[in-house]
Each structure stands twice: as C-alpha cells, then as structure tokens.
Coordinates of C-alpha atoms and ligand atoms in Angstrom, one line a residue:
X1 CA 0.0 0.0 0.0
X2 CA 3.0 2.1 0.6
X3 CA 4.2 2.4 -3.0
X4 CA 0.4 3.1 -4.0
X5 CA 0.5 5.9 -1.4
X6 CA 3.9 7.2 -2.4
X7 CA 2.9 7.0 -6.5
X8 CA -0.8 9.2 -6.0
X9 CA 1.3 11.6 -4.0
X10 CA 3.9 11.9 -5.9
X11 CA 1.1 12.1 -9.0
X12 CA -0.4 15.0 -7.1
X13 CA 2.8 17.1 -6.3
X14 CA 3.2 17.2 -10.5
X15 CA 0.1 18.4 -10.8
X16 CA 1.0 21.0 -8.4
X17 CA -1.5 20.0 -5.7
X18 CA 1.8 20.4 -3.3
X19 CA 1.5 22.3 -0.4
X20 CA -1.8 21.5 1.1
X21 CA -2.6 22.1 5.1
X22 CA -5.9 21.3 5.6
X23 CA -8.0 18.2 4.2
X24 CA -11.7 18.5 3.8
X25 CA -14.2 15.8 3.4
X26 CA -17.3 16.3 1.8
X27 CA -20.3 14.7 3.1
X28 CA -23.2 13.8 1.0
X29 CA -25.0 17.1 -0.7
X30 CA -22.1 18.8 1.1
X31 CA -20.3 19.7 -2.1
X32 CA -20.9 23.8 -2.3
X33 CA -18.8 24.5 -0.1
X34 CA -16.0 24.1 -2.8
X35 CA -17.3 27.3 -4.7
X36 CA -15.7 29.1 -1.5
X37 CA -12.5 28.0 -2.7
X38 CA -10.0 29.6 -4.9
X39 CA -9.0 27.2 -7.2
X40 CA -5.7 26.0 -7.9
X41 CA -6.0 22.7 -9.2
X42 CA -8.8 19.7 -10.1
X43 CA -8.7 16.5 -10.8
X44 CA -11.9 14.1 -11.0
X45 CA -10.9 10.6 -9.0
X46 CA -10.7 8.5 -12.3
X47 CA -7.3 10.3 -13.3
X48 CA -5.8 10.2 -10.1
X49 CA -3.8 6.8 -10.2
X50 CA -4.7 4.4 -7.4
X51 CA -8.0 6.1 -6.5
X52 CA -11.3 4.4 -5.7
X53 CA -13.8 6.0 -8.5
X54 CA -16.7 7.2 -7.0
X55 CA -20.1 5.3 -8.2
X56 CA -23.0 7.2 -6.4
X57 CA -24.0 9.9 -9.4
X58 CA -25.2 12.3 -6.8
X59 CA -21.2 12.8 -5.8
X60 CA -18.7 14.4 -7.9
X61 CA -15.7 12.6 -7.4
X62 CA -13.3 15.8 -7.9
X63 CA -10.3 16.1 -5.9
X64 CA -9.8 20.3 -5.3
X65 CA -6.9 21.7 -4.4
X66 CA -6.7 26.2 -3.5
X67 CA -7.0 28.9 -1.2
X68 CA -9.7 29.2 1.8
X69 CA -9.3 31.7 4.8
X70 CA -5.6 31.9 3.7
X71 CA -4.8 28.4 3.7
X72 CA -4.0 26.0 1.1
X73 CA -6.8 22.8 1.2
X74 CA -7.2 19.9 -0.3
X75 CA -10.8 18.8 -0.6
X76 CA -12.9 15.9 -1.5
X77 CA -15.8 16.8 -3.2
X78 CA -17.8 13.4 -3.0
X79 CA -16.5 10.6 -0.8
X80 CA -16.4 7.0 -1.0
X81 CA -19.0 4.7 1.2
X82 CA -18.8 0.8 2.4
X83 CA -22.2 0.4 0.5
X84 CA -21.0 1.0 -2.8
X85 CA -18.8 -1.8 -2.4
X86 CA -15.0 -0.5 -1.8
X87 CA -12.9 -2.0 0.8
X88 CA -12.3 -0.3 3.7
X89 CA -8.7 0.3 2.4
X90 CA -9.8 1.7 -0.7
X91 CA -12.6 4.4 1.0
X92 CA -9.5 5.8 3.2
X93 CA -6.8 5.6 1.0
X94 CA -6.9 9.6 -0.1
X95 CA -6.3 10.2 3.7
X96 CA -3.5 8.0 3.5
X97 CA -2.6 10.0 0.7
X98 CA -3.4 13.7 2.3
X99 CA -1.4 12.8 4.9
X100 CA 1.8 11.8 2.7
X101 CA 1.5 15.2 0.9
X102 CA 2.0 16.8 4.3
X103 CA -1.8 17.7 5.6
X104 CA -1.6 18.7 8.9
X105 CA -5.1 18.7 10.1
X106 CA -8.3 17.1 8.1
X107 CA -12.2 18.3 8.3
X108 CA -14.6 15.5 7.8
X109 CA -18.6 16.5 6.8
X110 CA -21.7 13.9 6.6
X111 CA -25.1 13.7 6.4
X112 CA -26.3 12.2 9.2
X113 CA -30.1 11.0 10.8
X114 CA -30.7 12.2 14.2
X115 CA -32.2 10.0 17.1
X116 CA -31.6 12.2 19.7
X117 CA -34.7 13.9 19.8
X118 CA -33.5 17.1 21.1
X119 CA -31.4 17.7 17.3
X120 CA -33.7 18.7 14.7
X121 CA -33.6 18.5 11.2
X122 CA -31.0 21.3 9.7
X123 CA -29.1 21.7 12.5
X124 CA -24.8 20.5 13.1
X125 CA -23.8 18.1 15.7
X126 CA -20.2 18.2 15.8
X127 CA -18.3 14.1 17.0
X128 CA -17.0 14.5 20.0
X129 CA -17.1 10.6 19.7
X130 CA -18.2 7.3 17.5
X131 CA -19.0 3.7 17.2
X132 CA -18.0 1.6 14.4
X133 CA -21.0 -1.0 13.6
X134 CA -19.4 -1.0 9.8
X135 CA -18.5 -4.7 10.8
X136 CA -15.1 -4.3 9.5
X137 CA -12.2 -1.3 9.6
X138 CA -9.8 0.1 7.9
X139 CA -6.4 -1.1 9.9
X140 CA -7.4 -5.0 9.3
X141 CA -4.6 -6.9 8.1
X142 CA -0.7 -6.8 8.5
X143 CA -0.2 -3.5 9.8
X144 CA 2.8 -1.3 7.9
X145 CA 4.9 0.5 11.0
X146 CA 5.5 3.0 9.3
X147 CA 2.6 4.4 8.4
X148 CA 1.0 4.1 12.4
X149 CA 1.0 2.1 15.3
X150 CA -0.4 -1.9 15.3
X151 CA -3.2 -1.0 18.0
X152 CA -4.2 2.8 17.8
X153 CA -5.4 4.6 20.8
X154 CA -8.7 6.0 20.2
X155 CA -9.5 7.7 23.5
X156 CA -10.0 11.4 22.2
X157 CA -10.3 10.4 17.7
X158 CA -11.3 13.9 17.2
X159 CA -8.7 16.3 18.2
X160 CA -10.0 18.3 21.1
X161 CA -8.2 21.5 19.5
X162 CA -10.2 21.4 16.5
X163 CA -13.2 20.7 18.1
X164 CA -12.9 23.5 20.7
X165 CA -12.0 25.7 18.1
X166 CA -15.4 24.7 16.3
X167 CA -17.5 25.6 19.1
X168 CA -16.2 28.6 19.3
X169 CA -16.8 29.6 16.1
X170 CA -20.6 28.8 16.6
X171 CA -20.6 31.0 19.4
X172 CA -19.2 33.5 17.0
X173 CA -21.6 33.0 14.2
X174 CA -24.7 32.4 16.3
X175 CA -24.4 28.7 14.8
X176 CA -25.9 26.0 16.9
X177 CA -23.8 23.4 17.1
X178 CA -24.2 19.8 19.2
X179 CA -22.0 17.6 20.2
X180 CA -22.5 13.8 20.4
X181 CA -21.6 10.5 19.4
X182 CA -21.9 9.3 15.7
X183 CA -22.3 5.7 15.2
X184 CA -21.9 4.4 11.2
X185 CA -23.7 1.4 9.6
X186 CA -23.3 0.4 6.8
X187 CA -26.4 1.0 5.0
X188 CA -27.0 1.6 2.0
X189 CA -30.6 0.7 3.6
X190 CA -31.9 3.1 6.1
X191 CA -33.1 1.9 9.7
X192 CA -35.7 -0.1 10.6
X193 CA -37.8 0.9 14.1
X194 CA -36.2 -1.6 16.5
X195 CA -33.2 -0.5 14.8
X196 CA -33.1 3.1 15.9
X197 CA -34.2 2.0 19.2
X198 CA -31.4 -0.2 19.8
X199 CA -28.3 2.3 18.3
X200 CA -29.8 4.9 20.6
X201 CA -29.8 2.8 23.3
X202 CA -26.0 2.2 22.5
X203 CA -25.5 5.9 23.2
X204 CA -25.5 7.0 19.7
X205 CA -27.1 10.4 19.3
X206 CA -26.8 10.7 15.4
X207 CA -26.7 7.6 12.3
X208 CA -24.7 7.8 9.4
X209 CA -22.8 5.5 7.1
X210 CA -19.6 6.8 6.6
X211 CA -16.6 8.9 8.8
X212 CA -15.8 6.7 10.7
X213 CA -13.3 4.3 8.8
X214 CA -11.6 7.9 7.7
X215 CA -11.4 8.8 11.2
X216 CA -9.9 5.4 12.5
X217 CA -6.9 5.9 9.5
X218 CA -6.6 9.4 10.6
X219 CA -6.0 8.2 14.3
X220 CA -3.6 5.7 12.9
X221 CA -1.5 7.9 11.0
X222 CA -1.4 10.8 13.5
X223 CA -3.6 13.1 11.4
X224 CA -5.7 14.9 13.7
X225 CA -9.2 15.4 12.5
X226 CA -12.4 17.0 13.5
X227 CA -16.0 15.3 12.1
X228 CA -19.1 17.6 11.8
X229 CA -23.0 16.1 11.1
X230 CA -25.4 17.7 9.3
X231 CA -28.7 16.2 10.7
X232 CA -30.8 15.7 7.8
X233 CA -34.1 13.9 9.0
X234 CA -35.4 12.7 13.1
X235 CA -35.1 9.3 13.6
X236 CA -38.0 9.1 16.3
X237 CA -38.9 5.4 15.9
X238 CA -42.4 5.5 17.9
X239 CA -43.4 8.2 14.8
X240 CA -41.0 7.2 12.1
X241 CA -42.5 8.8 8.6
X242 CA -40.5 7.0 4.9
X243 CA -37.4 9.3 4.3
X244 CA -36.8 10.2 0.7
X245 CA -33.1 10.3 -0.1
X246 CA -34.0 13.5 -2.3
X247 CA -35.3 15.1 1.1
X248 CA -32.0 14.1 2.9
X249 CA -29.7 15.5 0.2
X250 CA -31.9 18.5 0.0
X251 CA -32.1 19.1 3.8
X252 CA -28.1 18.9 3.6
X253 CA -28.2 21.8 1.3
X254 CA -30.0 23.8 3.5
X255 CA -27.9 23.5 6.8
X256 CA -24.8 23.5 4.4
X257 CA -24.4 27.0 4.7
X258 CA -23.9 27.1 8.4
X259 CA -21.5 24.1 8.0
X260 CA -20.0 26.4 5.6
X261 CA -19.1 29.1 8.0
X262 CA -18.4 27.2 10.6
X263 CA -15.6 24.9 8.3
X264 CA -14.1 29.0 7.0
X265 CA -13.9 30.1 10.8
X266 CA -12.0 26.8 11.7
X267 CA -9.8 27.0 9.1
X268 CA -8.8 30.8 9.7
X269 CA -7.8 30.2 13.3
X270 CA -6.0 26.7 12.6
Ligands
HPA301 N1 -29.6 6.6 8.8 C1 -28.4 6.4 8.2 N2 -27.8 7.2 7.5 C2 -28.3 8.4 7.3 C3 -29.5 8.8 7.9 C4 -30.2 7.8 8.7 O1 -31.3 8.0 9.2 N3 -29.8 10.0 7.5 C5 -28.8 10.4 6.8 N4 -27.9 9.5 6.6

C-alpha cells in the first residue's frame, strides 16, 4: 500500500497540488462548499492513479486543491462509502494519501439522521465521539509500522483542539452546534424501528454510514481530525414517517451554509 500511497502523492505534487494544510471531506450534498475555494488545481478521482472511482451519481468525485481563509486545502468533493462496495482500504486511501502530501489537520462532513430527539432537522452536531457497527475497519490486516502504530489509541479520535476551536466559532456566528456521538452502519438501507431503538440505546445520538473508517486511519496515522453532522431527518422510531433520499440531500443543502461558516472560521484560526 505504501508504494500506491507514495505513487498518488507523488502524482499529485506534479500536478501541483503540493503544499496543502488542511483536508476536507465532503459529506453527501455537502459539495458547495468548494465554490468558496479559490481554485488552484482539479482532478476528477478516475485520473488520479490508485484512486477508488466514486459510483453514487449524486457525488462528484473531484479532488480540489486552492486557497480558503488563507490556507491552502485539499478537498474531496464526493466521498467513497462501504455500501458501494469498496474496501475499507480503498474508502481511506486519499487520507492515506493527504497525509503523505504533508496535511496537517483534516475536516470531515456527513449527512447524518438524528435519534436524539432534542437535534432537529437542519441543525450541526459536531463528534466528539463514535462507534463503528461497519462490521469491518480500515487497519485490518498486517499493519505497515511506518505508516502508524499496530493498535491505535482512540481515547479522544477527534482532536480536542479542533473541536474546541469549532465551538467557538458557533458561538461567534450564532451557529448551533451539538456535540454527540456518531455511530456508522453500513447501509446503504436506512433503519428499521427496533433499529433506531437499539443504536440509541447504544448511546448513539446521530446515524450515518460513513466517517468513521476515515477517522480510524486518521488516528492511525497521526492526522488529527475534527467530524461535523449535518442532521438531515429525526429518527423518532415511535413516529418514524419514509425518508426520501432527495429530502436528505436537500435538507443537507439547507444546513450547508452554516457548515460552511463554521468549516471557514475553523480553518482561519487553525
Ligand atoms: N440513517 C443512516 N444514514 C443516514 C440517515 C439515517 O437516518 N440520515 C442520513 N444518513
């Protein structure tokens, strides 16, 4: 995996992408925020050699590298998910890869479905915590020393700088912002009833299908990262209406502006 890593980096830095600080990862219907971004460089995922190609039409699949709040970032406009069918490898090799090209700290985006009845629809829940139900992660297999540790520690996975620094750009921007913990399943199927029941009795507050496996490699390769939901429908299972994945990815749209904001403060002060 090493020499992949090594070859899409060193494809990158000839296409200039060189110097980037900050990697973003953007969620489903999370992709605007790139118009914020003076552009230096994009590639779509099929020219980049060694990457996944993205196969849900509703995400781009463009790699963007340029200028936001002064800093250089490299962003993924579309992500890849378990449910399409990648490996866990191949959905977080481009952290693998941010990290080689010297990314210091990495902004992760989803949409996610909130069970904590308190979080509405529209509104951010920033991870202060996860649980992987994915059945399977990203470090599985012979682990390479050099690019992290056999058994990771996970007691704080999302850096407590970046998240403090998140909340207080809410504060700043009037932006409400909950914290909680994310657990990811692998979908593509949304939950049944006793479903939601049972992850909120886990102690999830929020349901997703993705972040987490980019998290875990993020941990493992000393990356530190901050994760921020975008709650896109209530997940009240004793009043559980059919979700529409149009209404999610709309829904995103709508609380994307505050995620916006809240991303370009981060970024500024990191
Ligand atoms: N469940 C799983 N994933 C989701 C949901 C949900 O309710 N909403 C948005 N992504």
């Amino acid at each position: 995996m090493l020499n992949k890593i090594r070859e899409s980096a060193e494809f990158l830095r000839n296409k200039k992408m060189d110097k980037p600080e900050i990697g973003i990862i953007l969620g489903t219907g999370l992709g605007k925020m790139v118009h914020e971004i003076a552009l230096h460089q994009q590639l779509d995922y099929g020219d980049i050699p060694h990457f996944p190609v993205s196969t849900v039409e509703f995400h781009k699949g463009r790699l963007i590298y340029g200028q936001l709040e002064g800093k250089m970032v490299l962003a993924m406009q579309g992500r890849f998910h378990y449910y399409e069918g990648y490996s866990m490898q191949e959905i977080t090799f481009p952290v693998r890869v941010m990290k080689e090209l010297g990314v210091k700290y990495l902004l992760i985006s989803n949409a996610a479905g909130a069970m904590n009845l308190a979080y509405k629809k529209g509104s951010l829940m920033l991870i202060d915590d996860h649980i992987n139900l994915l059945s399977d992660g990203p470090l599985r297999g012979s682990n390479d020393d050099t690019l992290g540790p056999r058994f990771p520690d996970m007691s704080q996975p999302y850096s407590k700088k970046i998240n403090d620094l998140m909340e207080q750009v809410a504060v700043q921007h009037g932006i409400l912002l909950h914290k909680g913990v994310y657990v990811a399943v692998a979908g593509p199927n949304l939950e049944t009833r006793a479903e939601y029941r049972f992850l909120r009795g886990i102690g999830a507050d929020v349901v997703g299908m993705s972040t987490v496996p980019e998290a875990i490699v993020a941990n493992h390769s000393g990356l530190p990262c901050a994760a921020v939901s975008v709650l896109t429908d209530e997940c009240d299972p004793e009043n559980l209406k059919p979700v529409d994945i149009k209404d999610i990815i709309e829904t995103a749209s709508v609380a994307e502006n505050d995620l916006i904001k809240l991303f370009k403060g981060v970024i500024r002060e990191l």
